[in-house]
């Protein structure tokens, strides 16, 4: 599995919580099925195009099981998804975005 590791990232770092229980791993696996790797998405508020990508454990912002993930849960139980915006451009940007702000779409390029 390939995990993108950006050279730089923004300074904002919420507190990550690692839960290595089987229940958490199974729950995150079931959430990840709804957000497959390389799934094209748009941001509902801005219309920005991106793709879902796995992220390294060091970059996962909230609750997860300690493995590379593309989904995690915030402290209120909402799903967050790892997105690479402008994936075909010169400077792609990786962000974690609440799933409620994303809509799946067709591939643009």
XYZ file of N, CA and C in Angstrom:
327
model
N 0.845 -1.170 0.000
C 0.000 0.000 0.000
C 0.891 1.233 0.000
N 0.603 2.158 -0.862
C 1.362 3.394 -0.938
C 0.683 4.446 -0.068
N 1.458 5.113 0.733
C 0.940 6.186 1.573
C 1.698 7.447 1.213
N 0.977 8.490 0.813
C 1.622 9.750 0.473
C 2.141 10.403 1.745
N 3.344 10.920 1.702
C 3.905 11.626 2.851
C 4.371 12.997 2.402
N 3.582 14.024 2.681
C 3.966 15.361 2.247
C 5.207 15.845 2.994
N 6.010 16.684 2.344
C 7.222 17.210 2.958
C 6.893 18.271 4.007
N 5.807 18.990 3.818
C 5.402 20.033 4.758
C 3.911 19.893 5.042
N 3.502 20.357 6.204
C 2.080 20.364 6.522
C 1.764 21.589 7.372
N 0.500 21.918 7.459
C 0.086 23.053 8.273
C 0.313 22.736 9.744
N 0.428 23.756 10.553
C 0.734 23.562 11.972
C -0.452 23.091 12.799
N -1.672 23.220 12.296
C -2.842 22.819 13.081
C -2.819 21.323 13.329
N -2.815 20.920 14.583
C -2.768 19.500 14.933
C -3.749 19.215 16.060
N -4.952 18.721 15.758
C -5.838 18.305 16.838
C -5.230 17.096 17.547
N -5.766 16.784 18.697
C -5.234 15.677 19.482
C -5.692 14.347 18.904
N -4.737 13.540 18.445
C -5.060 12.213 17.909
C -5.199 11.230 19.068
N -6.139 10.308 18.927
C -6.350 9.258 19.912
C -6.239 7.929 19.186
N -5.334 7.074 19.648
C -5.148 5.767 19.022
C -5.891 4.722 19.846
N -6.827 4.038 19.216
C -7.591 2.963 19.838
C -7.310 1.701 19.033
N -6.511 0.794 19.577
C -6.078 -0.390 18.828
C -7.018 -1.581 18.976
N -8.199 -1.362 19.503
C -9.136 -2.476 19.677
C -9.629 -2.993 18.331
N -10.018 -4.262 18.311
C -10.567 -4.858 17.084
C -11.850 -4.166 16.663
N -12.653 -3.759 17.642
C -13.922 -3.095 17.329
C -13.688 -1.802 16.564
N -12.684 -1.026 16.997
C -12.395 0.228 16.298
C -11.886 -0.055 14.887
N -10.999 -1.036 14.736
C -10.471 -1.375 13.410
C -11.590 -1.820 12.474
N -12.500 -2.649 12.960
C -13.619 -3.113 12.134
C -14.543 -1.963 11.770
N -14.797 -1.067 12.730
C -15.676 0.072 12.468
C -15.058 1.002 11.420
N -13.763 1.296 11.551
C -13.100 2.150 10.567
C -13.029 1.484 9.199
N -12.833 0.163 9.176
C -12.850 -0.559 7.895
C -14.201 -0.420 7.213
N -15.286 -0.508 8.007
C -16.623 -0.383 7.415
C -16.852 1.042 6.901
N -16.345 2.051 7.619
C -16.464 3.434 7.134
C -15.638 3.648 5.865
N -14.451 3.034 5.815
C -13.560 3.200 4.664
C -14.149 2.607 3.391
N -15.025 1.605 3.531
C -15.677 1.034 2.341
C -16.509 2.080 1.616
N -17.045 3.045 2.347
C -17.822 4.120 1.733
C -16.971 5.185 1.068
N -15.661 5.183 1.379
C -14.724 6.148 0.812
C -13.519 5.398 0.259
N -13.661 4.728 -0.886
C -12.543 3.947 -1.431
C -11.369 4.839 -1.842
N -10.169 4.256 -1.809
C -8.961 4.969 -2.215
C -9.105 5.429 -3.669
N -8.700 6.631 -3.964
C -8.772 7.276 -5.284
C -10.200 7.646 -5.703
N -11.164 7.629 -4.780
C -12.535 8.053 -5.097
C -12.539 9.557 -5.362
N -12.976 10.015 -6.544
C -13.069 11.449 -6.802
C -14.201 12.073 -5.972
N -13.940 13.251 -5.426
C -14.930 13.964 -4.615
C -14.879 15.454 -4.928
N -15.949 16.147 -4.578
C -15.947 17.608 -4.599
C -16.397 18.102 -3.235
N -15.905 19.269 -2.859
C -16.320 19.916 -1.614
C -17.659 20.585 -1.876
N -18.656 20.315 -1.052
C -20.000 20.833 -1.325
C -20.082 22.346 -1.212
N -19.240 22.944 -0.383
C -19.294 24.396 -0.217
C -18.519 25.168 -1.263
N -17.428 24.587 -1.756
C -16.541 25.311 -2.659
C -16.456 24.723 -4.065
N -16.887 23.478 -4.250
C -16.812 22.846 -5.551
C -15.413 22.384 -5.924
N -14.497 22.379 -4.976
C -13.114 21.973 -5.230
C -13.036 20.481 -5.483
N -12.220 20.075 -6.467
C -12.071 18.671 -6.845
C -10.885 18.047 -6.124
N -11.063 16.810 -5.659
C -9.976 16.076 -5.017
C -10.230 14.586 -5.078
N -9.298 13.812 -4.529
C -9.453 12.362 -4.451
C -9.146 11.898 -3.028
N -9.816 10.835 -2.634
C -9.599 10.222 -1.326
C -8.278 9.460 -1.370
N -7.437 9.630 -0.328
C -6.151 8.926 -0.266
C -5.867 8.503 1.165
N -5.180 7.377 1.316
C -4.697 6.959 2.632
C -3.655 7.959 3.119
N -3.604 8.152 4.432
C -2.611 9.041 5.027
C -1.813 8.272 6.070
N -0.603 8.712 6.334
C 0.244 8.034 7.312
C -0.298 8.271 8.721
N -0.043 7.345 9.645
C -0.558 7.489 11.018
C -0.131 8.794 11.689
N 1.032 9.319 11.355
C 1.500 10.563 11.975
C 0.628 11.756 11.613
N -0.135 11.663 10.526
C -0.948 12.790 10.066
C -2.429 12.652 10.383
N -2.872 11.516 10.886
C -4.299 11.328 11.170
C -4.672 12.192 12.370
N -5.684 13.073 12.220
C -5.932 14.069 13.257
C -6.744 13.617 14.468
N -7.609 12.647 14.348
C -8.508 12.340 15.455
C -8.399 10.874 15.860
N -9.520 10.232 16.147
C -9.529 8.868 16.662
C -9.402 7.850 15.529
N -8.415 6.928 15.677
C -8.202 5.883 14.677
C -7.468 4.734 15.341
N -7.100 3.711 14.566
C -6.529 2.494 15.147
C -5.009 2.377 15.013
N -4.328 3.449 14.647
C -2.874 3.436 14.581
C -2.289 2.976 13.262
N -3.121 2.639 12.295
C -2.660 2.192 10.973
C -2.891 3.306 9.955
N -2.207 3.249 8.788
C -2.513 4.237 7.740
C -4.008 4.183 7.396
N -4.651 5.321 7.374
C -6.098 5.384 7.188
C -6.480 6.503 6.251
N -7.686 6.401 5.686
C -8.271 7.499 4.921
C -9.523 8.031 5.614
N -9.930 7.391 6.722
C -11.046 7.887 7.527
C -10.659 7.860 9.000
N -11.250 8.769 9.769
C -11.094 8.759 11.215
C -12.361 9.368 11.819
N -12.466 9.337 13.126
C -13.627 9.884 13.830
C -13.185 11.041 14.708
N -13.951 12.150 14.678
C -13.610 13.229 15.601
C -14.201 12.911 16.970
N -14.036 13.826 17.917
C -14.447 13.554 19.293
C -15.965 13.511 19.470
N -16.706 13.978 18.464
C -18.169 13.915 18.507
C -18.706 12.732 17.716
N -17.813 11.932 17.103
C -18.232 10.751 16.358
C -18.479 10.984 14.875
N -18.158 12.182 14.365
C -18.322 12.467 12.940
C -17.139 11.909 12.154
N -17.415 11.445 10.939
C -16.372 10.882 10.082
C -15.609 11.991 9.369
N -14.280 11.880 9.358
C -13.401 12.763 8.606
C -12.675 11.931 7.575
N -12.416 12.516 6.393
C -11.825 11.788 5.266
C -10.567 12.515 4.798
N -9.523 11.747 4.462
C -8.273 12.303 3.939
C -8.432 12.549 2.444
N -8.257 13.815 2.033
C -8.459 14.223 0.642
C -7.199 14.895 0.111
N -6.845 14.600 -1.129
C -5.796 15.347 -1.828
C -6.509 16.231 -2.845
N -6.462 17.552 -2.612
C -7.077 18.514 -3.518
C -6.145 18.792 -4.674
N -6.708 19.036 -5.850
C -5.943 19.337 -7.063
C -4.904 18.238 -7.334
N -5.342 16.981 -7.416
C -4.378 15.879 -7.517
C -3.547 15.879 -8.793
N -4.008 16.485 -9.858
C -3.248 16.500 -11.103
C -2.431 17.763 -11.288
N -2.468 18.650 -10.311
C -1.779 19.928 -10.434
C -0.345 19.885 -9.943
N 0.299 21.024 -10.013
C 1.699 21.132 -9.594
C 1.857 21.030 -8.084
N 0.881 21.548 -7.343
C 0.976 21.561 -5.885
C -0.295 20.962 -5.283
N -0.371 19.635 -5.184
C -1.533 19.044 -4.531
C -1.486 19.318 -3.029
N -2.645 19.447 -2.419
C -2.745 19.762 -0.998
C -3.569 18.680 -0.308
N -3.021 18.079 0.730
C -3.758 17.066 1.484
C -4.407 17.723 2.702
N -5.691 17.410 2.903
C -6.430 17.912 4.060
C -7.355 16.815 4.576
N -7.682 16.900 5.835
C -8.725 16.050 6.416
C -9.995 16.888 6.469
N -11.073 16.358 5.900
C -12.313 17.108 5.724
C -13.464 16.299 6.311
N -14.430 16.966 6.962
C -15.606 16.230 7.432
C -16.346 15.601 6.251
N -16.748 14.353 6.395
C -17.415 13.629 5.312
C -18.703 14.315 4.883
N -19.368 14.997 5.788
C -20.627 15.670 5.444
C -20.420 16.807 4.447
N -19.171 17.264 4.273
C -18.861 18.340 3.335
C -18.407 17.828 1.971
N -18.428 16.503 1.781
C -17.946 15.912 0.535
C -19.058 15.250 -0.251
N -18.920 15.270 -1.571
C -19.860 14.595 -2.458
C -19.028 13.847 -3.508
N -19.341 12.581 -3.734
C -18.613 11.825 -4.747
C -18.974 12.344 -6.129
N -18.049 12.188 -7.074
C -18.266 12.697 -8.438
C -17.474 11.826 -9.398
N -17.537 12.146 -10.667
C -16.758 11.429 -11.681
C -15.350 11.999 -11.763
N -14.451 11.202 -12.320
C -13.063 11.625 -12.470
C -12.981 12.767 -13.482
N -12.228 13.807 -13.174
C -12.110 14.967 -14.056
C -10.872 14.944 -14.926
N -9.799 14.354 -14.426
C -8.565 14.263 -15.216
C -7.705 13.161 -14.690
